[in-house]
Amino acid sequence: MPKQIDIPTCFVCRSSELEIVLNKELGPMTHCGECGFAWLSSLADEEIESTYIQTIAS
């Protein structure tokens, strides 16, 4: 039986073009590339738990 894949979407415009950005004061935030809306995220959020990858630029 096929398994349904849940793709995180923006709360405002329902776009799937999401980025996770790190804000120094607020921590991880999810940012929509389509409408520009951003909201606070945590690793407990089901929306980003499976897609969170931390990278360090040199």
PDB file of N, CA and C in Angstrom:
ATOM      1  N   MET A   1       0.844  -1.174   0.000  1.00  0.00           N
ATOM      2  CA  MET A   1       0.000   0.000   0.000  1.00  0.00           C
ATOM      3  C   MET A   1       0.894   1.244   0.000  1.00  0.00           C
ATOM      4  N   PRO A   2       0.609   2.234  -0.858  1.00  0.00           N
ATOM      5  CA  PRO A   2       1.416   3.451  -0.908  1.00  0.00           C
ATOM      6  C   PRO A   2       1.336   4.233   0.402  1.00  0.00           C
ATOM      7  N   LYS A   3       2.450   4.836   0.751  1.00  0.00           N
ATOM      8  CA  LYS A   3       2.504   5.648   1.963  1.00  0.00           C
ATOM      9  C   LYS A   3       2.407   7.119   1.569  1.00  0.00           C
ATOM     10  N   GLN A   4       1.539   7.846   2.254  1.00  0.00           N
ATOM     11  CA  GLN A   4       1.372   9.271   1.967  1.00  0.00           C
ATOM     12  C   GLN A   4       2.562  10.047   2.512  1.00  0.00           C
ATOM     13  N   ILE A   5       3.128  10.914   1.691  1.00  0.00           N
ATOM     14  CA  ILE A   5       4.253  11.740   2.104  1.00  0.00           C
ATOM     15  C   ILE A   5       3.723  13.108   2.491  1.00  0.00           C
ATOM     16  N   ASP A   6       3.999  13.522   3.723  1.00  0.00           N
ATOM     17  CA  ASP A   6       3.577  14.841   4.180  1.00  0.00           C
ATOM     18  C   ASP A   6       4.661  15.849   3.848  1.00  0.00           C
ATOM     19  N   ILE A   7       4.333  16.815   3.013  1.00  0.00           N
ATOM     20  CA  ILE A   7       5.266  17.870   2.651  1.00  0.00           C
ATOM     21  C   ILE A   7       4.895  19.109   3.448  1.00  0.00           C
ATOM     22  N   PRO A   8       5.845  19.686   4.189  1.00  0.00           N
ATOM     23  CA  PRO A   8       5.527  20.900   4.951  1.00  0.00           C
ATOM     24  C   PRO A   8       5.099  22.027   4.021  1.00  0.00           C
ATOM     25  N   THR A   9       4.137  22.815   4.463  1.00  0.00           N
ATOM     26  CA  THR A   9       3.651  23.940   3.670  1.00  0.00           C
ATOM     27  C   THR A   9       3.552  25.185   4.538  1.00  0.00           C
ATOM     28  N   CYS A  10       3.535  26.343   3.887  1.00  0.00           N
ATOM     29  CA  CYS A  10       3.401  27.630   4.561  1.00  0.00           C
ATOM     30  C   CYS A  10       2.009  27.738   5.176  1.00  0.00           C
ATOM     31  N   PHE A  11       1.929  28.322   6.371  1.00  0.00           N
ATOM     32  CA  PHE A  11       0.642  28.507   7.041  1.00  0.00           C
ATOM     33  C   PHE A  11      -0.221  29.546   6.330  1.00  0.00           C
ATOM     34  N   VAL A  12       0.404  30.472   5.591  1.00  0.00           N
ATOM     35  CA  VAL A  12      -0.326  31.575   4.960  1.00  0.00           C
ATOM     36  C   VAL A  12      -0.752  31.230   3.538  1.00  0.00           C
ATOM     37  N   CYS A  13       0.218  30.853   2.681  1.00  0.00           N
ATOM     38  CA  CYS A  13      -0.093  30.657   1.259  1.00  0.00           C
ATOM     39  C   CYS A  13      -0.064  29.190   0.825  1.00  0.00           C
ATOM     40  N   ARG A  14       0.284  28.282   1.716  1.00  0.00           N
ATOM     41  CA  ARG A  14       0.342  26.842   1.440  1.00  0.00           C
ATOM     42  C   ARG A  14       1.407  26.435   0.422  1.00  0.00           C
ATOM     43  N   SER A  15       2.403  27.290   0.211  1.00  0.00           N
ATOM     44  CA  SER A  15       3.510  26.958  -0.683  1.00  0.00           C
ATOM     45  C   SER A  15       4.426  25.943   0.004  1.00  0.00           C
ATOM     46  N   SER A  16       5.107  25.130  -0.780  1.00  0.00           N
ATOM     47  CA  SER A  16       6.061  24.175  -0.212  1.00  0.00           C
ATOM     48  C   SER A  16       7.500  24.668  -0.345  1.00  0.00           C
ATOM     49  N   GLU A  17       7.699  25.911  -0.799  1.00  0.00           N
ATOM     50  CA  GLU A  17       9.036  26.503  -0.918  1.00  0.00           C
ATOM     51  C   GLU A  17       9.465  27.073   0.432  1.00  0.00           C
ATOM     52  N   LEU A  18       9.891  26.215   1.335  1.00  0.00           N
ATOM     53  CA  LEU A  18      10.254  26.640   2.682  1.00  0.00           C
ATOM     54  C   LEU A  18      11.753  26.503   2.901  1.00  0.00           C
ATOM     55  N   GLU A  19      12.291  27.428   3.704  1.00  0.00           N
ATOM     56  CA  GLU A  19      13.700  27.392   4.092  1.00  0.00           C
ATOM     57  C   GLU A  19      13.757  27.457   5.612  1.00  0.00           C
ATOM     58  N   ILE A  20      14.753  26.837   6.171  1.00  0.00           N
ATOM     59  CA  ILE A  20      14.989  26.960   7.610  1.00  0.00           C
ATOM     60  C   ILE A  20      16.176  27.881   7.777  1.00  0.00           C
ATOM     61  N   VAL A  21      15.960  28.984   8.481  1.00  0.00           N
ATOM     62  CA  VAL A  21      17.020  29.961   8.720  1.00  0.00           C
ATOM     63  C   VAL A  21      17.265  30.047  10.217  1.00  0.00           C
ATOM     64  N   LEU A  22      18.491  30.365  10.586  1.00  0.00           N
ATOM     65  CA  LEU A  22      18.847  30.471  11.996  1.00  0.00           C
ATOM     66  C   LEU A  22      18.990  31.933  12.366  1.00  0.00           C
ATOM     67  N   ASN A  23      18.162  32.391  13.277  1.00  0.00           N
ATOM     68  CA  ASN A  23      18.193  33.751  13.780  1.00  0.00           C
ATOM     69  C   ASN A  23      18.966  33.735  15.091  1.00  0.00           C
ATOM     70  N   LYS A  24      19.931  34.663  15.253  1.00  0.00           N
ATOM     71  CA  LYS A  24      20.778  34.666  16.446  1.00  0.00           C
ATOM     72  C   LYS A  24      19.980  34.802  17.736  1.00  0.00           C
ATOM     73  N   GLU A  25      18.994  35.694  17.747  1.00  0.00           N
ATOM     74  CA  GLU A  25      18.221  35.929  18.964  1.00  0.00           C
ATOM     75  C   GLU A  25      17.090  34.923  19.157  1.00  0.00           C
ATOM     76  N   LEU A  26      16.451  34.508  18.070  1.00  0.00           N
ATOM     77  CA  LEU A  26      15.230  33.706  18.180  1.00  0.00           C
ATOM     78  C   LEU A  26      15.420  32.222  17.905  1.00  0.00           C
ATOM     79  N   GLY A  27      16.552  31.846  17.318  1.00  0.00           N
ATOM     80  CA  GLY A  27      16.782  30.440  17.000  1.00  0.00           C
ATOM     81  C   GLY A  27      16.280  30.085  15.611  1.00  0.00           C
ATOM     82  N   PRO A  28      15.975  28.796  15.372  1.00  0.00           N
ATOM     83  CA  PRO A  28      15.553  28.387  14.032  1.00  0.00           C
ATOM     84  C   PRO A  28      14.185  28.952  13.659  1.00  0.00           C
ATOM     85  N   MET A  29      14.085  29.422  12.421  1.00  0.00           N
ATOM     86  CA  MET A  29      12.827  29.948  11.902  1.00  0.00           C
ATOM     87  C   MET A  29      12.571  29.315  10.543  1.00  0.00           C
ATOM     88  N   THR A  30      11.301  29.115  10.229  1.00  0.00           N
ATOM     89  CA  THR A  30      10.911  28.627   8.910  1.00  0.00           C
ATOM     90  C   THR A  30      10.473  29.827   8.094  1.00  0.00           C
ATOM     91  N   HIS A  31      11.025  29.953   6.887  1.00  0.00           N
ATOM     92  CA  HIS A  31      10.749  31.107   6.021  1.00  0.00           C
ATOM     93  C   HIS A  31      10.169  30.615   4.705  1.00  0.00           C
ATOM     94  N   CYS A  32       9.065  31.230   4.280  1.00  0.00           N
ATOM     95  CA  CYS A  32       8.431  30.878   3.011  1.00  0.00           C
ATOM     96  C   CYS A  32       9.052  31.705   1.893  1.00  0.00           C
ATOM     97  N   GLY A  33       9.551  31.039   0.860  1.00  0.00           N
ATOM     98  CA  GLY A  33      10.145  31.733  -0.276  1.00  0.00           C
ATOM     99  C   GLY A  33       9.115  32.355  -1.196  1.00  0.00           C
ATOM    100  N   GLU A  34       7.870  31.934  -1.091  1.00  0.00           N
ATOM    101  CA  GLU A  34       6.810  32.431  -1.965  1.00  0.00           C
ATOM    102  C   GLU A  34       6.219  33.746  -1.450  1.00  0.00           C
ATOM    103  N   CYS A  35       5.763  33.782  -0.188  1.00  0.00           N
ATOM    104  CA  CYS A  35       5.094  34.983   0.332  1.00  0.00           C
ATOM    105  C   CYS A  35       5.948  35.767   1.327  1.00  0.00           C
ATOM    106  N   GLY A  36       7.054  35.181   1.825  1.00  0.00           N
ATOM    107  CA  GLY A  36       7.936  35.884   2.739  1.00  0.00           C
ATOM    108  C   GLY A  36       7.580  35.732   4.205  1.00  0.00           C
ATOM    109  N   PHE A  37       6.510  35.026   4.522  1.00  0.00           N
ATOM    110  CA  PHE A  37       6.110  34.828   5.915  1.00  0.00           C
ATOM    111  C   PHE A  37       7.146  33.962   6.623  1.00  0.00           C
ATOM    112  N   ALA A  38       7.449  34.286   7.874  1.00  0.00           N
ATOM    113  CA  ALA A  38       8.394  33.503   8.664  1.00  0.00           C
ATOM    114  C   ALA A  38       7.800  33.251  10.041  1.00  0.00           C
ATOM    115  N   TRP A  39       8.109  32.103  10.621  1.00  0.00           N
ATOM    116  CA  TRP A  39       7.623  31.787  11.953  1.00  0.00           C
ATOM    117  C   TRP A  39       8.681  31.001  12.707  1.00  0.00           C
ATOM    118  N   LEU A  40       8.593  31.084  14.038  1.00  0.00           N
ATOM    119  CA  LEU A  40       9.534  30.371  14.892  1.00  0.00           C
ATOM    120  C   LEU A  40       9.306  28.872  14.761  1.00  0.00           C
ATOM    121  N   SER A  41      10.380  28.133  14.766  1.00  0.00           N
ATOM    122  CA  SER A  41      10.298  26.678  14.652  1.00  0.00           C
ATOM    123  C   SER A  41      11.099  26.048  15.774  1.00  0.00           C
ATOM    124  N   SER A  42      10.823  24.807  16.023  1.00  0.00           N
ATOM    125  CA  SER A  42      11.636  24.042  16.955  1.00  0.00           C
ATOM    126  C   SER A  42      11.792  22.651  16.369  1.00  0.00           C
ATOM    127  N   LEU A  43      12.734  21.902  16.864  1.00  0.00           N
ATOM    128  CA  LEU A  43      12.937  20.558  16.339  1.00  0.00           C
ATOM    129  C   LEU A  43      11.772  19.648  16.679  1.00  0.00           C
ATOM    130  N   ALA A  44      10.909  20.082  17.601  1.00  0.00           N
ATOM    131  CA  ALA A  44       9.723  19.301  17.941  1.00  0.00           C
ATOM    132  C   ALA A  44       8.607  19.503  16.923  1.00  0.00           C
ATOM    133  N   ASP A  45       8.715  20.552  16.089  1.00  0.00           N
ATOM    134  CA  ASP A  45       7.704  20.798  15.061  1.00  0.00           C
ATOM    135  C   ASP A  45       7.708  19.655  14.058  1.00  0.00           C
ATOM    136  N   GLU A  46       6.548  19.089  13.789  1.00  0.00           N
ATOM    137  CA  GLU A  46       6.454  18.035  12.788  1.00  0.00           C
ATOM    138  C   GLU A  46       6.794  18.572  11.410  1.00  0.00           C
ATOM    139  N   GLU A  47       6.587  19.876  11.196  1.00  0.00           N
ATOM    140  CA  GLU A  47       6.835  20.485   9.892  1.00  0.00           C
ATOM    141  C   GLU A  47       8.307  20.395   9.483  1.00  0.00           C
ATOM    142  N   ILE A  48       9.242  20.522  10.446  1.00  0.00           N
ATOM    143  CA  ILE A  48      10.651  20.569  10.064  1.00  0.00           C
ATOM    144  C   ILE A  48      11.480  19.424  10.619  1.00  0.00           C
ATOM    145  N   GLU A  49      10.913  18.596  11.460  1.00  0.00           N
ATOM    146  CA  GLU A  49      11.687  17.564  12.132  1.00  0.00           C
ATOM    147  C   GLU A  49      12.454  16.672  11.159  1.00  0.00           C
ATOM    148  N   SER A  50      11.834  16.274  10.064  1.00  0.00           N
ATOM    149  CA  SER A  50      12.493  15.348   9.151  1.00  0.00           C
ATOM    150  C   SER A  50      13.355  16.049   8.106  1.00  0.00           C
ATOM    151  N   THR A  51      13.273  17.378   7.997  1.00  0.00           N
ATOM    152  CA  THR A  51      14.012  18.072   6.944  1.00  0.00           C
ATOM    153  C   THR A  51      15.109  18.979   7.480  1.00  0.00           C
ATOM    154  N   TYR A  52      15.356  18.991   8.774  1.00  0.00           N
ATOM    155  CA  TYR A  52      16.327  19.899   9.374  1.00  0.00           C
ATOM    156  C   TYR A  52      17.736  19.368   9.168  1.00  0.00           C
ATOM    157  N   ILE A  53      18.568  20.160   8.527  1.00  0.00           N
ATOM    158  CA  ILE A  53      19.983  19.834   8.343  1.00  0.00           C
ATOM    159  C   ILE A  53      20.776  21.071   8.736  1.00  0.00           C
ATOM    160  N   GLN A  54      21.690  20.930   9.692  1.00  0.00           N
ATOM    161  CA  GLN A  54      22.482  22.070  10.132  1.00  0.00           C
ATOM    162  C   GLN A  54      23.789  22.087   9.357  1.00  0.00           C
ATOM    163  N   THR A  55      24.087  23.226   8.740  1.00  0.00           N
ATOM    164  CA  THR A  55      25.343  23.373   8.017  1.00  0.00           C
ATOM    165  C   THR A  55      26.120  24.542   8.600  1.00  0.00           C
ATOM    166  N   ILE A  56      27.424  24.447   8.550  1.00  0.00           N
ATOM    167  CA  ILE A  56      28.291  25.507   9.052  1.00  0.00           C
ATOM    168  C   ILE A  56      29.166  25.970   7.893  1.00  0.00           C
ATOM    169  N   ALA A  57      29.034  27.242   7.547  1.00  0.00           N
ATOM    170  CA  ALA A  57      29.842  27.797   6.460  1.00  0.00           C
ATOM    171  C   ALA A  57      31.197  28.215   6.996  1.00  0.00           C
ATOM    172  N   SER A  58      32.222  28.000   6.209  1.00  0.00           N
ATOM    173  CA  SER A  58      33.563  28.389   6.657  1.00  0.00           C
ATOM    174  C   SER A  58      34.029  29.636   5.954  1.00  0.00           C
TER     175      SER A  58
END
